[in-house]
Amino acid sequence: MIYIFGHKNPDTDAIVAPIVWESFLKRKKINAKAFRNGSLNQETKFVLDYFKIKYPSLKTKVKANQKIILLDHNLYSQAPDGAKEADLIQVIDHHFIGDFQTKKPIYYRAEPVGSTSTIIAKIFFEEGINPSKKEAVLLLSGIISDTLKFSSPTTTKDDKRIAKLLKKISNIDIDELAQKMFEAKSRISGFSLKEIILKDFKEFETKKIKFGVGVWETILPDCLIKKATNLKKEIEKIRKIKELDLIFFGIIDILKKKCYFILSDKEKEILKRSFSGKIENDLLVVKGVVSRKKQMIPRFLEVLK
Ligand SMILES: [Mn+2]
């Protein structure tokens, strides 16, 4: 049995890609199972409920020599515990490739497209297999989520082309689905500020500095902007608990394409050197920044160096 994982703190792409990849492998008579490495976010819950798809089981650790596939990530810091000692057989991903080593040859497919779902769909079409309606809606949701409905700078021609094909198969109204997904994602009631900061959070490191970057994508930024001072205090606490040197957190206004970075004490100077924008109380407001992968991480790595 092969275990398929998306990254820690899964977003919609990191959940739907493993589910569809499991069913792709099953068509090839390969016994595989999709897992989630963390709790589902509101958007993903909405997608799975709306299309009546079972939630994948939670698994955060693997035993040595367990056969595993990593989707939507290639960094061990985002993989389940024990992944380094497991038997890694495939990676399909659209992120930068980190300090990555394997013991034996593996299937590795990386493409600079907007989502892993795009790559999975491409593999279906390349092999002459049409995704089922269910597979198509799941992959379409992954693309919409990661590209913020084709508005993120990570969006490529391939994402749009593949989405059109998937729309044809599934007969889904993309605008309507995206609106519902973004509404679900924007709900903050029931979450503590700590949960909000850590909900979509990834850790990185340079030679000397370990840092985390959290983002909260929303169509209703004001309800969090109001809490900037408290978010700042929360960042101080989380930095200590997680033993990180720095924590960057940005509220991303999906519709206006703006990022509101919290100017927490230790991160303030790096943030100001990384992005130019307007300072409003405890916030640095940066126009046009919506992608952690393409806009934040490369910039932070450069400035931290
Ligand atoms: Mn992704």
PDB file of C-alpha atoms and ligand atoms in Angstrom, residues 7 11-14 17 71-73 93-95 113-117 142 145-147 202 293, ligand 1:
ATOM      1  CA  HIS A   7       1.612  19.159   2.663  1.00  0.00           C
ATOM      2  CA  ASP A  11      -5.032  23.815   1.567  1.00  0.00           C
ATOM      3  CA  THR A  12      -7.564  22.650  -1.001  1.00  0.00           C
ATOM      4  CA  ASP A  13      -4.917  21.701  -3.586  1.00  0.00           C
ATOM      5  CA  ALA A  14      -3.059  19.603  -0.995  1.00  0.00           C
ATOM      6  CA  ALA A  17      -4.685  16.313  -5.547  1.00  0.00           C
ATOM      7  CA  LEU A  71       2.098  15.873  -3.658  1.00  0.00           C
ATOM      8  CA  ASP A  72       2.122  19.662  -3.618  1.00  0.00           C
ATOM      9  CA  HIS A  73       5.388  19.813  -1.612  1.00  0.00           C
ATOM     10  CA  ASP A  93       4.748  19.503  -7.179  1.00  0.00           C
ATOM     11  CA  HIS A  94       4.695  23.123  -8.291  1.00  0.00           C
ATOM     12  CA  HIS A  95       6.830  24.736  -5.564  1.00  0.00           C
ATOM     13  CA  VAL A 113       2.093  26.063 -12.899  1.00  0.00           C
ATOM     14  CA  GLY A 114      -0.571  27.423 -10.570  1.00  0.00           C
ATOM     15  CA  SER A 115      -1.529  24.211  -8.806  1.00  0.00           C
ATOM     16  CA  THR A 116      -0.638  20.550  -8.390  1.00  0.00           C
ATOM     17  CA  SER A 117      -4.188  19.806  -9.517  1.00  0.00           C
ATOM     18  CA  GLY A 142      -7.739  22.864  -6.496  1.00  0.00           C
ATOM     19  CA  SER A 145      -8.119  27.774  -4.814  1.00  0.00           C
ATOM     20  CA  ASP A 146      -4.403  27.956  -5.591  1.00  0.00           C
ATOM     21  CA  THR A 147      -4.701  30.538  -8.374  1.00  0.00           C
ATOM     22  CA  LYS A 202       4.715  27.181   6.119  1.00  0.00           C
ATOM     23  CA  LYS A 293       5.161  31.091  -3.228  1.00  0.00           C
TER      24      LYS A 293
HETATM   25 MN    MN B   1      -0.577  23.850  -4.461  1.00  0.00          MN
END
